[in-house]
């Protein structure tokens, strides 16, 4: 099991209602005008260092076990006759396959109270939501003008920002420290009351996060979060689709040198259906990953799912309400020519 698989498996079931209540007390401390994030918290570096030290000790323990097993193999070799090298190698590989998970199962996440971590994660999530909303508008504008192919790449980036924003609002963040990744969970356990959230949980991944890691975390959060204001049918589809499909169109354009999805390299393509949303909160039929415009459809869905969380927070928080209202004030045709009528929810209230 990889570090990433362990970190994902450690994420436990969570209630949006309790997370929302916890955010209400956190918001009183958040400076919404300063874009701070997890990378600005010095206390995270020693946590990462401690987790790395434990991992190195586990690796030394594993290597010691492997050397001991190998010594036994050498001692058991026949003094006469031929050595069955294939059988010996197979036995060694089998022992390592058994011993490695035993050793690494002893590595557990750290639990600590870190001042400011909730405020920083919320601030980070809000900024990511703003970026997602803006970039989705850029994708819509390109598509509206007839540049449909490249709008898919922009739309993918919007959905990627929105997925990280959604993770943050559900308590999950990650920060790169010395080429490795620290996964942060500020809502690590099921609780009876929102006030019971105190410590954060920190997991170690021995590499930088790539896009696939983010999508796997996103899918895990969709699977374990209850009572969130998301369309159930969309959640059921997004949490099980192969993670490679989220970035497929963007990757094909960037890495397949002769590939271009639409005939719009030299002409504007404005005829025919593109990016239409018909089934929000009805079914998952919009989310057909074989449709040629799926990236902008996913961009809309993940962005709106994230806005659904912010909208509920804006209803309850007078402090946050102006920031939330700004999203919907900017849902106009000039900025979102395709989805200006579909992005808003009911007004946050007076």
XYZ file of C-alpha atoms in Angstrom:
350
model
C 0.000 0.000 0.000
C 1.399 3.380 -0.983
C 1.640 6.435 1.259
C -1.159 8.016 -0.756
C -3.412 4.968 -0.376
C -2.794 4.987 3.387
C -3.538 8.717 3.646
C -6.768 8.325 1.685
C -7.823 5.265 3.676
C -7.392 7.189 6.926
C -10.043 9.747 5.954
C -13.173 9.015 7.969
C -16.867 9.668 7.465
C -17.853 13.297 8.070
C -21.050 15.311 8.316
C -21.295 18.571 6.395
C -23.744 19.880 9.001
C -21.173 19.498 11.783
C -18.357 20.838 9.633
C -20.516 23.834 8.733
C -21.177 24.516 12.419
C -17.461 24.284 13.158
C -16.662 26.743 10.374
C -19.009 29.264 11.972
C -16.752 29.635 15.006
C -13.622 29.601 12.829
C -14.904 32.379 10.574
C -14.804 34.852 13.444
C -10.992 34.537 13.328
C -10.474 34.508 9.560
C -9.169 37.637 7.849
C -11.019 37.339 4.552
C -8.866 40.038 2.954
C -5.552 38.198 3.314
C -4.842 35.158 1.167
C -2.943 33.009 3.664
C -2.783 29.246 3.405
C -1.284 26.133 4.940
C 2.134 26.902 3.478
C 2.259 29.956 5.764
C 2.108 27.887 8.974
C 5.664 27.287 10.295
C 4.474 24.593 12.725
C 3.803 22.173 9.864
C 7.465 21.728 8.967
C 8.486 20.018 12.244
C 5.418 17.774 11.994
C 6.520 16.700 8.527
C 10.077 16.182 9.794
C 8.858 13.945 12.616
C 6.775 11.848 10.235
C 9.747 11.539 7.878
C 11.961 10.409 10.752
C 9.458 7.698 11.661
C 9.327 6.573 8.051
C 13.114 6.344 7.824
C 13.163 4.265 11.016
C 10.555 1.949 9.489
C 12.626 1.633 6.309
C 15.722 0.748 8.388
C 13.661 -1.854 10.236
C 12.496 -3.319 6.927
C 16.016 -3.469 5.517
C 17.239 -5.137 8.709
C 14.526 -7.800 8.377
C 15.392 -8.350 4.721
C 19.091 -8.758 5.495
C 18.314 -11.242 8.263
C 16.109 -13.280 5.927
C 18.794 -13.215 3.261
C 21.406 -14.387 5.781
C 19.160 -17.342 6.644
C 18.847 -18.173 2.976
C 22.606 -18.131 2.550
C 23.087 -20.336 5.618
C 20.514 -22.813 4.278
C 22.136 -23.193 0.867
C 23.221 -26.753 0.046
C 26.907 -27.448 0.511
C 26.775 -29.746 -2.480
C 24.701 -29.659 -5.586
C 23.288 -26.736 -7.557
C 21.678 -23.667 -6.065
C 18.085 -23.001 -7.109
C 18.495 -19.250 -7.580
C 14.966 -18.746 -8.917
C 13.384 -20.408 -5.907
C 15.569 -18.408 -3.536
C 14.702 -15.124 -5.283
C 11.002 -16.013 -5.234
C 11.116 -16.788 -1.502
C 12.897 -13.502 -0.824
C 10.332 -11.555 -2.868
C 7.480 -13.287 -1.037
C 9.000 -12.431 2.343
C 9.476 -8.789 1.361
C 5.891 -8.584 0.081
C 4.681 -9.896 3.438
C 7.056 -7.933 5.653
C 6.790 -4.500 4.031
C 3.112 -3.864 4.916
C 3.742 -5.215 8.422
C 6.473 -2.651 9.004
C 4.675 0.262 7.426
C 1.395 -0.500 9.173
C 3.092 0.795 12.312
C 3.307 4.263 10.785
C 0.380 6.268 12.073
C -0.701 9.850 11.430
C 0.191 12.521 13.949
C -2.525 14.276 15.943
C -1.878 17.815 17.115
C -3.577 21.110 17.793
C -1.979 23.697 15.539
C -3.026 27.321 16.108
C -4.358 29.011 12.995
C -4.642 25.895 10.863
C -8.419 26.073 10.457
C -8.362 29.753 9.557
C -5.586 29.180 7.015
C -7.355 26.226 5.428
C -10.588 28.186 5.077
C -8.769 31.153 3.572
C -7.035 28.809 1.147
C -10.311 27.150 0.185
C -12.020 30.490 -0.419
C -9.222 31.671 -2.703
C -9.309 28.383 -4.622
C -13.070 28.792 -5.071
C -12.523 32.282 -6.453
C -9.922 30.960 -8.888
C -12.208 28.134 -10.011
C -15.100 30.523 -10.598
C -12.919 32.908 -12.609
C -11.293 30.218 -14.750
C -14.622 28.553 -15.492
C -15.748 31.945 -16.829
C -12.639 32.071 -19.024
C -13.506 28.630 -20.425
C -17.083 29.727 -21.101
C -15.912 32.897 -22.838
C -13.552 30.947 -25.099
C -16.268 28.451 -25.965
C -18.805 31.219 -26.561
C -16.435 32.910 -29.030
C -15.916 29.632 -30.894
C -12.628 28.462 -29.373
C -14.133 25.280 -28.002
C -11.036 23.087 -27.970
C -8.938 25.189 -25.635
C -11.943 25.945 -23.466
C -11.767 22.286 -22.401
C -8.275 22.820 -21.000
C -9.358 25.921 -19.082
C -12.454 24.121 -17.840
C -10.321 21.281 -16.530
C -8.224 23.783 -14.573
C -11.423 25.272 -13.143
C -12.590 21.865 -11.965
C -9.162 21.162 -10.479
C -9.221 24.413 -8.467
C -12.820 23.715 -7.433
C -11.988 20.179 -6.296
C -9.236 21.515 -4.017
C -11.583 24.199 -2.698
C -14.227 21.576 -1.956
C -11.620 19.449 -0.159
C -10.642 22.429 1.978
C -14.235 23.160 2.991
C -14.552 19.486 3.960
C -11.441 19.786 6.111
C -8.744 18.417 3.813
C -5.642 20.313 2.757
C -2.129 19.412 1.727
C 1.142 21.238 1.624
C 4.464 20.410 -0.006
C 7.435 20.446 2.363
C 10.906 19.615 1.034
C 9.554 17.711 -1.945
C 7.134 15.654 0.120
C 3.464 16.134 0.966
C 1.785 16.616 4.307
C -1.938 15.815 4.186
C -3.978 17.762 6.732
C -7.396 16.734 8.042
C -9.014 19.163 10.477
C -12.181 17.047 10.809
C -10.525 13.674 11.400
C -13.190 11.829 13.416
C -16.950 11.534 13.590
C -18.085 13.769 16.467
C -21.284 14.348 18.436
C -20.920 18.125 18.501
C -19.004 20.506 16.238
C -17.122 21.779 19.310
C -15.539 18.327 19.651
C -13.225 19.056 16.723
C -9.894 19.977 18.320
C -6.831 18.202 16.973
C -5.933 17.933 13.321
C -4.534 14.761 11.800
C -1.397 14.811 9.651
C -0.427 12.099 7.184
C 2.819 11.779 5.259
C 3.232 11.117 1.540
C 6.809 10.690 0.354
C 6.344 12.564 -2.934
C 4.806 15.694 -4.394
C 1.108 15.470 -5.146
C 0.180 15.168 -8.790
C -3.280 15.830 -10.215
C -4.286 12.187 -9.828
C -3.696 12.355 -6.067
C -6.027 15.350 -5.787
C -8.787 13.606 -7.742
C -8.480 10.482 -5.594
C -8.850 12.611 -2.461
C -11.808 14.382 -4.045
C -13.516 11.084 -4.808
C -12.881 9.834 -1.276
C -14.459 12.952 0.211
C -17.513 12.558 -2.014
C -17.845 8.980 -0.787
C -17.557 9.704 2.959
C -19.353 13.061 3.347
C -22.986 12.980 4.373
C -25.732 15.648 4.252
C -23.818 17.914 1.852
C -25.965 20.026 -0.528
C -24.824 18.155 -3.626
C -26.904 16.309 -6.233
C -26.819 12.664 -5.139
C -26.811 11.322 -8.681
C -23.828 13.481 -9.634
C -21.929 12.457 -6.503
C -22.614 8.789 -7.196
C -21.170 9.178 -10.698
C -18.182 11.364 -9.871
C -17.000 9.239 -6.954
C -16.685 6.049 -9.038
C -15.519 7.197 -12.473
C -11.909 6.258 -13.195
C -9.739 9.128 -11.976
C -7.884 9.279 -15.310
C -11.029 10.578 -17.029
C -10.998 13.924 -15.205
C -7.881 15.128 -17.008
C -8.074 13.045 -20.182
C -9.110 15.790 -22.603
C -6.601 18.269 -21.213
C -3.821 15.656 -21.292
C -4.651 14.563 -24.823
C -4.330 18.151 -26.052
C -1.089 18.777 -24.221
C 0.728 15.474 -24.704
C -0.591 13.962 -27.947
C 1.215 16.137 -30.463
C -1.190 15.638 -33.367
C -4.438 15.672 -31.381
C -6.947 18.531 -31.362
C -10.556 17.829 -30.326
C -12.549 20.218 -32.568
C -12.128 21.790 -35.994
C -11.471 25.267 -34.604
C -7.743 25.815 -35.089
C -8.376 28.327 -37.891
C -12.104 28.944 -37.652
C -14.541 29.761 -34.891
C -16.876 26.898 -34.045
C -20.183 28.190 -32.692
C -22.769 25.902 -34.252
C -24.246 22.915 -32.471
C -24.654 22.008 -28.819
C -21.722 22.477 -26.464
C -21.522 22.254 -22.676
C -25.262 22.051 -22.126
C -26.501 21.195 -18.634
C -29.949 19.583 -18.481
C -29.894 17.270 -15.466
C -28.443 19.110 -12.429
C -30.161 17.653 -9.353
C -32.182 15.298 -11.585
C -29.840 12.551 -12.788
C -26.216 11.946 -13.742
C -26.947 12.044 -17.468
C -24.952 15.260 -17.985
C -21.854 13.450 -16.724
C -21.296 11.197 -19.706
C -17.517 10.934 -19.900
C -17.695 9.989 -23.580
C -19.224 13.314 -24.583
C -16.737 15.554 -26.430
C -17.389 18.517 -24.110
C -17.202 16.632 -20.805
C -14.423 18.803 -19.334
C -16.529 21.959 -19.305
C -19.498 20.015 -17.948
C -17.384 18.669 -15.074
C -16.000 22.183 -14.571
C -19.540 23.458 -14.097
C -20.558 20.615 -11.776
C -17.571 20.747 -9.427
C -17.621 24.549 -9.317
C -21.326 24.609 -8.489
C -20.926 21.870 -5.863
C -18.285 23.997 -4.202
C -20.497 27.103 -4.420
C -23.262 25.088 -2.735
C -21.096 24.747 0.373
C -20.124 28.413 0.346
C -23.715 29.459 -0.155
C -24.803 27.610 3.001
C -21.972 29.219 4.956
C -22.944 32.623 3.576
C -26.520 32.155 4.724
C -25.301 31.606 8.297
C -22.421 34.099 8.440
C -22.898 37.839 8.055
C -19.115 38.166 7.848
C -18.794 35.788 4.893
C -21.980 36.875 3.126
C -20.404 39.704 1.062
C -17.790 37.293 -0.331
C -20.443 34.742 -1.202
C -22.754 37.349 -2.720
C -19.879 38.476 -4.920
C -19.851 35.099 -6.677
C -23.489 35.454 -7.601
C -23.197 39.135 -8.501
C -20.528 38.087 -10.997
C -22.727 35.336 -12.471
C -23.583 37.527 -15.422
C -23.450 36.909 -19.145
C -20.351 39.053 -19.619
C -18.345 36.799 -17.303
C -20.199 33.504 -17.638
C -21.867 33.524 -21.050
C -22.870 29.858 -20.851
C -23.745 29.296 -17.202
C -24.759 32.685 -15.754
C -28.342 31.480 -15.246
C -27.296 28.101 -13.807
C -24.521 28.936 -11.326
C -26.465 31.013 -8.735
C -28.423 29.601 -5.826
C -31.064 31.458 -3.876
C -29.799 34.751 -2.504
C -27.887 34.431 0.761
C -30.407 36.636 2.490
C -30.443 40.073 4.084
